[in-house]
Amino acid sequence: MPTLCDRLLKLKEMFKSKFGSIPKFYVRAPGRVNIIGEHIDYCGYSVLPMAVEQDMLIAVEPVKTQTLQLANTNPLYPDFSTSANAIQIDKTKPLWHNYFLCGFKGIQEHFGLSDLTGMNCLVDGNIPPSSGLSSSSALVCCAGLVTLTVLGLKLSKVELAEICAKSERYIGTEGGGMDQSISFLAEEGTAKLIEFSPLRATDVKLPSGAVFVIANSCVEMNKAATSHFNVRVMECRLAAKLLARHKSLQWDKVLRLEEVQAQLGVSLEEMLSVAEDALHPEPYSPEEICGYLGISLEELRTQILSPNTQDAPVFKLYQRAKHVYSEAARVLQFKQICEDSPEDAVAQLGELMNQSHRSCRDLYECSCPELDQLVDTCRRSGAQGSRLTGAGWGGCTVSLVPADVLPTFLARVHEAYYQGSGRGEAPGQHGLFATKPGGGALVFLEA
């Protein structure tokens, strides 16, 4: 894989060829792998990701006009230009440049700016797209930092992460903030426990003697292009409201499952019992939910549901709440084992990852046959634990592999999943690779 220095030099040459000038600076934002804590950040719960070495790079030159010109080193992504003061983001089409516009608009709106200068930008990414490694959020974060730098303004990493998490919702996904937080707050050599409200990050030292390996299922899943992701967010929101109603809390003010736990002042284990008592395993119709909450279908659609979930025929509330509360507990257990570092730490952590995948597959239903096959292959090939990572329905798995069996593991997975299947014709770095915790977003000035 080319070094960062090699990529920057190549990007500079391509920029010169494209725009006839030299970039003033470059911005880098990494992708991430979520080790454990899937689909719970938007419910208010802590997650445990680390940045990967793959990233988004943008070469930038501010210009005197008000035109924003975006180009990509990948010919699959066409050039785009627009006025810096008339940003339109089309939610119906998650095109690559819209993610840049999210980050740009987030900074613009945060500072209330109306007369922005233009810029020429050339984007280069080596995070596989739609793979669950957060290529889209890395681009949003990169664009936010680009815009801040062009304007000569300052924000903390936490403020930047919060703005970018909020602004990515312009594309239509109701995400929770993990991806943007780790992109800015990551540090080389350590995973992070990311907590929300207020946003903060704590180092989590991963066990020595084992490595995390990412394997791409080669099934692409763009969470902004379908309603799967937002339906899950709404199912969690509805579950929170029904649980709050069951416990005589002010349900109309509740949005997240964590708020119910906080207001009741009970443990995650106790919340699992509350969910058992209050919710039934059969799917809920919109009419049944309205009956419980004493609202009309119109109120449900316009005041609670997001635009692309208003026509969902049923909602599975029991299963989603069970996943969220059990997964939130697994995150805390994972961190505790890393801190205590028992002799069998790798086996214990692996088991938590295996439990997480089962919950994602059976309760949250965000896996797919290829991911399940890949997880099984990884476990049979020597992983202590393996699970889907990212939104799911495709994308990547992450596996915890003892360092001494790594070469055998890689060879076995390559042979069993990729070879002769037509998947990932050249898996190389994009298909199957060991990774270690990388650093967060940075600005490089042209010397």
Short mmCIF file of N, CA, C and O in Angstrom, two decimals, residues 128-132 215-221 368 370-371 374 393-397 417-419 421-428 430-432:
data_model
loop_
_atom_site.label_atom_id
_atom_site.label_comp_id
_atom_site.label_asym_id
_atom_site.label_seq_id
_atom_site.Cartn_x
_atom_site.Cartn_y
_atom_site.Cartn_z
N PRO A 128 -12.67 1.35 1.41
CA PRO A 128 -13.63 0.76 0.46
C PRO A 128 -15.02 1.36 0.68
O PRO A 128 -15.49 1.44 1.81
N PRO A 129 -15.69 1.82 -0.40
CA PRO A 129 -17.01 2.45 -0.22
C PRO A 129 -18.08 1.44 0.18
O PRO A 129 -17.99 0.26 -0.16
N SER A 130 -19.08 1.90 0.94
CA SER A 130 -20.22 1.07 1.35
C SER A 130 -19.78 -0.24 1.99
O SER A 130 -20.37 -1.29 1.79
N SER A 131 -18.69 -0.15 2.80
CA SER A 131 -18.13 -1.37 3.40
C SER A 131 -18.32 -1.41 4.91
O SER A 131 -17.88 -2.35 5.56
N GLY A 132 -18.95 -0.37 5.48
CA GLY A 132 -19.12 -0.34 6.93
C GLY A 132 -17.90 0.18 7.66
O GLY A 132 -17.79 0.06 8.88
N ALA A 215 -12.39 -8.00 7.27
CA ALA A 215 -12.65 -8.77 6.04
C ALA A 215 -13.90 -8.20 5.38
O ALA A 215 -14.94 -8.05 6.04
N ASN A 216 -13.81 -7.89 4.11
CA ASN A 216 -14.92 -7.29 3.38
C ASN A 216 -15.77 -8.40 2.76
O ASN A 216 -15.26 -9.24 2.03
N SER A 217 -17.08 -8.38 3.05
CA SER A 217 -17.98 -9.40 2.49
C SER A 217 -18.20 -9.19 0.99
O SER A 217 -18.71 -10.06 0.31
N CYS A 218 -17.80 -8.00 0.50
CA CYS A 218 -17.99 -7.61 -0.91
C CYS A 218 -19.46 -7.41 -1.27
O CYS A 218 -19.81 -7.37 -2.45
N VAL A 219 -20.31 -7.32 -0.23
CA VAL A 219 -21.71 -6.90 -0.45
C VAL A 219 -21.76 -5.44 -0.03
O VAL A 219 -21.50 -5.12 1.13
N GLU A 220 -22.05 -4.56 -0.99
CA GLU A 220 -22.06 -3.13 -0.67
C GLU A 220 -23.39 -2.73 -0.06
O GLU A 220 -24.43 -3.22 -0.45
N MET A 221 -23.31 -1.84 0.95
CA MET A 221 -24.53 -1.36 1.59
C MET A 221 -24.36 0.13 1.86
O MET A 221 -23.52 0.53 2.67
N CYS A 368 -26.53 -10.33 6.87
CA CYS A 368 -26.97 -10.88 5.59
C CYS A 368 -26.26 -12.23 5.43
O CYS A 368 -25.29 -12.50 6.16
N GLU A 370 -24.09 -13.45 3.40
CA GLU A 370 -22.65 -13.40 3.13
C GLU A 370 -21.87 -13.02 4.39
O GLU A 370 -20.80 -13.58 4.67
N LEU A 371 -22.40 -12.06 5.18
CA LEU A 371 -21.73 -11.69 6.43
C LEU A 371 -21.70 -12.88 7.40
O LEU A 371 -20.69 -13.14 8.04
N LEU A 374 -19.11 -15.28 6.25
CA LEU A 374 -17.76 -14.76 6.49
C LEU A 374 -17.39 -14.84 7.97
O LEU A 374 -16.26 -15.21 8.32
N TRP A 393 -25.97 -5.33 6.89
CA TRP A 393 -26.63 -5.65 5.60
C TRP A 393 -25.59 -5.74 4.46
O TRP A 393 -25.91 -5.53 3.29
N GLY A 394 -24.37 -6.03 4.80
CA GLY A 394 -23.25 -6.02 3.88
C GLY A 394 -22.08 -5.36 4.56
O GLY A 394 -22.10 -5.11 5.76
N GLY A 395 -21.02 -5.07 3.79
CA GLY A 395 -19.85 -4.42 4.38
C GLY A 395 -18.90 -5.43 5.00
O GLY A 395 -18.75 -6.55 4.49
N CYS A 396 -18.29 -5.07 6.12
CA CYS A 396 -17.16 -5.83 6.66
C CYS A 396 -17.47 -6.56 7.97
O CYS A 396 -18.43 -6.24 8.67
N THR A 397 -16.58 -7.52 8.24
CA THR A 397 -16.55 -8.15 9.57
C THR A 397 -15.25 -7.71 10.24
O THR A 397 -14.28 -7.34 9.57
N TYR A 417 -13.22 -17.94 1.49
CA TYR A 417 -14.27 -16.96 1.18
C TYR A 417 -14.07 -16.26 -0.17
O TYR A 417 -15.03 -16.03 -0.89
N TYR A 418 -12.81 -15.91 -0.48
CA TYR A 418 -12.58 -15.10 -1.68
C TYR A 418 -12.21 -15.92 -2.91
O TYR A 418 -12.73 -15.71 -3.99
N GLN A 419 -11.30 -16.87 -2.72
CA GLN A 419 -10.74 -17.57 -3.87
C GLN A 419 -11.80 -18.36 -4.63
O GLN A 419 -12.56 -19.12 -4.05
N SER A 421 -14.53 -17.52 -5.79
CA SER A 421 -15.94 -17.16 -5.58
C SER A 421 -16.34 -15.98 -6.45
O SER A 421 -17.52 -15.64 -6.52
N GLY A 422 -15.34 -15.34 -7.08
CA GLY A 422 -15.64 -14.12 -7.84
C GLY A 422 -15.74 -12.90 -6.94
O GLY A 422 -15.90 -11.79 -7.40
N ARG A 423 -15.63 -13.11 -5.61
CA ARG A 423 -15.70 -11.98 -4.69
C ARG A 423 -14.34 -11.32 -4.60
O ARG A 423 -13.34 -12.00 -4.48
N GLY A 424 -14.33 -10.01 -4.58
CA GLY A 424 -13.09 -9.25 -4.36
C GLY A 424 -11.96 -9.82 -5.17
O GLY A 424 -11.05 -10.42 -4.63
N GLU A 425 -12.02 -9.68 -6.49
CA GLU A 425 -11.05 -10.30 -7.39
C GLU A 425 -9.63 -10.08 -6.90
O GLU A 425 -8.78 -10.92 -7.07
N ALA A 426 -9.36 -8.90 -6.34
CA ALA A 426 -8.03 -8.66 -5.78
C ALA A 426 -8.22 -8.20 -4.34
O ALA A 426 -8.18 -7.02 -4.05
N PRO A 427 -8.49 -9.12 -3.42
CA PRO A 427 -8.79 -8.71 -2.05
C PRO A 427 -7.73 -7.78 -1.47
O PRO A 427 -8.04 -6.70 -1.01
N GLY A 428 -6.45 -8.18 -1.56
CA GLY A 428 -5.36 -7.33 -1.09
C GLY A 428 -5.73 -6.54 0.14
O GLY A 428 -6.35 -7.05 1.07
N HIS A 430 -7.86 -4.13 0.36
CA HIS A 430 -9.28 -3.76 0.44
C HIS A 430 -10.17 -4.90 0.90
O HIS A 430 -11.26 -4.68 1.37
N GLY A 431 -9.72 -6.15 0.75
CA GLY A 431 -10.59 -7.26 1.07
C GLY A 431 -10.36 -7.84 2.45
O GLY A 431 -11.30 -8.10 3.19
N LEU A 432 -9.10 -8.03 2.81
CA LEU A 432 -8.76 -8.77 4.01
C LEU A 432 -7.45 -8.21 4.55
O LEU A 432 -6.42 -8.31 3.89
#
